[in-house]
């Protein structure tokens, strides 16, 4: 059973997840041609973004239903999430993106991020089982709430990459600095 003090949290989560999924659909529709041209790379981001948002939405909605539904729902969506992550990893292997000696850093980063998402789903699955076994366990509900937030962050990060948002990662910035890119100040116009 979900404690009453989590109700507002899950209402807000369900609202945010629904809005983000809607925006993801609109963005994919608007950028459909560009995304179709780079399908292999974007498929991975699309799967992670939609899986993370759908997970957050489903868990939040089931947490709002009175009774003992959050445990079974959490187990179900985490199992589905693990299935999708496995499918994307198999797709990486099938497309030859994880061949030894030919692996790009972005592919390694994607694979590691997928494994991180899998860890979220495994922990979520375990906490769902805890709730099924002992419905009054508020610690498990608290952990699931934190994992829902983690799913939002994963979905937002993956959506950002999917649509070509600029990267401000520390590795990217240090590499650019070392290579000398962007070390000169921008041209300033002199007043006349």
Short mmCIF file of C-alpha atoms in Angstrom, two decimals:
data_model
loop_
_atom_site.label_atom_id
_atom_site.label_comp_id
_atom_site.label_asym_id
_atom_site.label_seq_id
_atom_site.Cartn_x
_atom_site.Cartn_y
_atom_site.Cartn_z
CA UNK A 1 0.00 0.00 0.00
CA UNK A 2 1.26 3.46 -0.84
CA UNK A 3 1.38 5.75 2.20
CA UNK A 4 -0.80 8.88 1.97
CA UNK A 5 2.21 11.20 2.10
CA UNK A 6 3.33 9.84 -1.32
CA UNK A 7 0.02 10.65 -3.04
CA UNK A 8 0.93 14.18 -4.16
CA UNK A 9 4.34 12.98 -5.34
CA UNK A 10 2.80 10.34 -7.60
CA UNK A 11 0.13 12.76 -8.88
CA UNK A 12 2.89 15.18 -9.91
CA UNK A 13 4.97 12.35 -11.39
CA UNK A 14 2.08 11.04 -13.48
CA UNK A 15 1.37 14.56 -14.77
CA UNK A 16 4.99 15.25 -15.65
CA UNK A 17 5.49 11.84 -17.28
CA UNK A 18 2.35 12.25 -19.39
CA UNK A 19 3.47 15.69 -20.53
CA UNK A 20 7.00 14.52 -21.36
CA UNK A 21 5.73 11.51 -23.31
CA UNK A 22 3.43 13.83 -25.26
CA UNK A 23 6.31 16.19 -26.01
CA UNK A 24 8.48 13.25 -27.08
CA UNK A 25 5.79 12.16 -29.57
CA UNK A 26 5.48 15.70 -30.95
CA UNK A 27 9.25 16.08 -31.25
CA UNK A 28 9.64 12.72 -33.00
CA UNK A 29 6.86 13.70 -35.41
CA UNK A 30 8.41 17.09 -36.17
CA UNK A 31 11.92 15.71 -36.58
CA UNK A 32 10.79 12.49 -38.28
CA UNK A 33 12.77 12.92 -41.51
CA UNK A 34 16.02 13.77 -39.76
CA UNK A 35 15.59 10.91 -37.30
CA UNK A 36 14.88 8.44 -40.12
CA UNK A 37 18.23 9.32 -41.76
CA UNK A 38 20.20 8.44 -38.64
CA UNK A 39 17.93 5.62 -37.58
CA UNK A 40 20.47 3.22 -36.02
CA UNK A 41 21.83 5.81 -33.59
CA UNK A 42 18.53 7.46 -32.73
CA UNK A 43 16.72 4.16 -32.21
CA UNK A 44 18.79 3.60 -29.09
CA UNK A 45 17.99 7.05 -27.65
CA UNK A 46 14.32 6.73 -28.58
CA UNK A 47 14.02 3.38 -26.81
CA UNK A 48 15.71 4.65 -23.66
CA UNK A 49 13.71 7.87 -23.50
CA UNK A 50 10.34 6.26 -24.09
CA UNK A 51 11.07 3.30 -21.79
CA UNK A 52 12.16 5.58 -18.95
CA UNK A 53 9.15 7.91 -19.29
CA UNK A 54 6.69 5.04 -19.68
CA UNK A 55 8.11 3.37 -16.59
CA UNK A 56 7.70 6.55 -14.53
CA UNK A 57 4.15 7.12 -15.83
CA UNK A 58 2.98 3.55 -15.23
CA UNK A 59 4.40 3.24 -11.72
CA UNK A 60 2.97 6.64 -10.76
CA UNK A 61 -0.50 5.88 -12.11
CA UNK A 62 -0.70 2.49 -10.40
CA UNK A 63 0.52 4.04 -7.15
CA UNK A 64 -2.56 6.29 -7.25
CA UNK A 65 -5.01 3.39 -7.40
CA UNK A 66 -6.21 2.52 -3.90
CA UNK A 67 -5.13 -0.88 -2.70
CA UNK A 68 -2.00 -2.94 -3.16
CA UNK A 69 -1.25 -2.28 -6.82
CA UNK A 70 2.10 -0.51 -6.83
CA UNK A 71 4.09 -3.69 -6.09
CA UNK A 72 2.77 -5.79 -8.98
CA UNK A 73 2.83 -2.78 -11.32
CA UNK A 74 6.44 -2.03 -10.42
CA UNK A 75 7.46 -5.64 -10.99
CA UNK A 76 5.67 -5.67 -14.35
CA UNK A 77 7.05 -2.40 -15.74
CA UNK A 78 10.57 -3.12 -14.55
CA UNK A 79 10.44 -6.55 -16.23
CA UNK A 80 9.21 -4.90 -19.45
CA UNK A 81 11.96 -2.27 -19.12
CA UNK A 82 14.58 -4.98 -18.72
CA UNK A 83 13.23 -6.68 -21.83
CA UNK A 84 13.53 -3.45 -23.85
CA UNK A 85 17.05 -2.78 -22.58
CA UNK A 86 18.06 -6.33 -23.50
CA UNK A 87 16.51 -5.88 -26.95
CA UNK A 88 18.45 -2.66 -27.54
CA UNK A 89 21.70 -4.27 -26.40
CA UNK A 90 21.04 -7.20 -28.76
CA UNK A 91 20.35 -4.65 -31.49
CA UNK A 92 23.74 -3.02 -30.82
CA UNK A 93 25.40 -6.40 -31.22
CA UNK A 94 23.34 -7.28 -34.30
CA UNK A 95 24.18 -3.97 -35.99
CA UNK A 96 27.83 -4.64 -35.30
CA UNK A 97 28.23 -1.57 -33.10
CA UNK A 98 29.89 -3.58 -30.32
CA UNK A 99 32.50 -5.45 -32.37
CA UNK A 100 35.88 -5.66 -30.76
CA UNK A 101 38.35 -3.20 -32.28
CA UNK A 102 35.62 -1.18 -34.02
CA UNK A 103 33.79 0.28 -31.05
CA UNK A 104 33.28 4.03 -30.94
CA UNK A 105 33.22 5.89 -27.63
CA UNK A 106 29.59 6.92 -28.21
CA UNK A 107 28.59 3.26 -28.56
CA UNK A 108 30.41 2.32 -25.36
CA UNK A 109 28.72 5.24 -23.59
CA UNK A 110 25.35 4.09 -24.93
CA UNK A 111 25.95 0.51 -23.77
CA UNK A 112 27.03 1.69 -20.31
CA UNK A 113 24.01 3.95 -20.06
CA UNK A 114 21.77 1.03 -21.02
CA UNK A 115 23.39 -1.09 -18.33
CA UNK A 116 22.75 1.74 -15.86
CA UNK A 117 19.10 1.78 -16.89
CA UNK A 118 19.04 -2.01 -16.42
CA UNK A 119 20.39 -1.54 -12.87
CA UNK A 120 17.54 0.91 -12.16
CA UNK A 121 15.03 -1.66 -13.42
CA UNK A 122 16.60 -4.51 -11.42
CA UNK A 123 16.47 -2.49 -8.19
CA UNK A 124 12.92 -1.45 -9.02
CA UNK A 125 11.96 -5.08 -9.63
CA UNK A 126 13.44 -6.11 -6.27
CA UNK A 127 11.61 -3.31 -4.43
CA UNK A 128 8.35 -4.27 -6.14
CA UNK A 129 8.81 -7.82 -4.86
CA UNK A 130 9.44 -6.42 -1.36
CA UNK A 131 6.17 -4.48 -1.52
CA UNK A 132 4.26 -7.57 -2.68
CA UNK A 133 5.74 -9.58 0.19
CA UNK A 134 5.16 -6.87 2.82
CA UNK A 135 2.65 -4.26 1.60
CA UNK A 136 3.30 -1.90 4.51
CA UNK A 137 6.99 -1.41 3.67
CA UNK A 138 7.29 2.36 3.18
CA UNK A 139 11.05 2.10 2.59
CA UNK A 140 10.42 0.18 -0.63
CA UNK A 141 7.90 2.81 -1.77
CA UNK A 142 10.48 5.50 -1.00
CA UNK A 143 13.10 3.68 -3.09
CA UNK A 144 10.65 3.26 -5.96
CA UNK A 145 9.90 6.99 -5.79
CA UNK A 146 13.59 7.79 -6.11
CA UNK A 147 13.88 5.37 -9.03
CA UNK A 148 10.95 7.11 -10.75
CA UNK A 149 12.92 10.36 -10.50
CA UNK A 150 15.95 8.56 -11.94
CA UNK A 151 13.79 7.39 -14.86
CA UNK A 152 12.78 11.01 -15.52
CA UNK A 153 16.41 12.09 -15.56
CA UNK A 154 17.36 9.25 -17.93
CA UNK A 155 14.45 10.06 -20.23
CA UNK A 156 15.29 13.76 -20.33
CA UNK A 157 18.98 13.11 -21.01
CA UNK A 158 18.20 10.63 -23.77
CA UNK A 159 15.62 12.94 -25.34
CA UNK A 160 18.18 15.74 -25.32
CA UNK A 161 20.63 13.54 -27.21
CA UNK A 162 17.94 12.25 -29.58
CA UNK A 163 17.13 15.72 -30.82
CA UNK A 164 20.71 16.92 -31.06
CA UNK A 165 20.96 19.12 -28.01
CA UNK A 166 24.46 20.45 -27.42
CA UNK A 167 26.75 18.34 -25.26
CA UNK A 168 28.37 20.01 -22.28
CA UNK A 169 29.89 16.88 -20.79
CA UNK A 170 33.16 17.24 -18.93
CA UNK A 171 34.94 14.75 -21.22
CA UNK A 172 33.82 16.67 -24.31
CA UNK A 173 34.89 20.02 -22.90
CA UNK A 174 38.30 18.81 -21.67
CA UNK A 175 38.98 17.13 -25.01
CA UNK A 176 38.09 20.34 -26.87
CA UNK A 177 40.31 22.34 -24.53
CA UNK A 178 43.26 19.97 -24.99
CA UNK A 179 42.85 19.99 -28.76
CA UNK A 180 42.74 23.78 -28.73
CA UNK A 181 39.17 24.16 -29.98
CA UNK A 182 37.35 27.12 -28.58
CA UNK A 183 40.36 28.57 -26.76
CA UNK A 184 40.21 31.88 -28.57
CA UNK A 185 37.69 34.43 -27.35
CA UNK A 186 34.88 35.25 -29.75
CA UNK A 187 35.35 38.24 -32.06
CA UNK A 188 34.13 41.38 -30.44
CA UNK A 189 32.79 44.19 -32.47
CA UNK A 190 34.50 47.46 -31.83
CA UNK A 191 32.18 50.41 -31.48
CA UNK A 192 32.43 52.98 -34.25
#
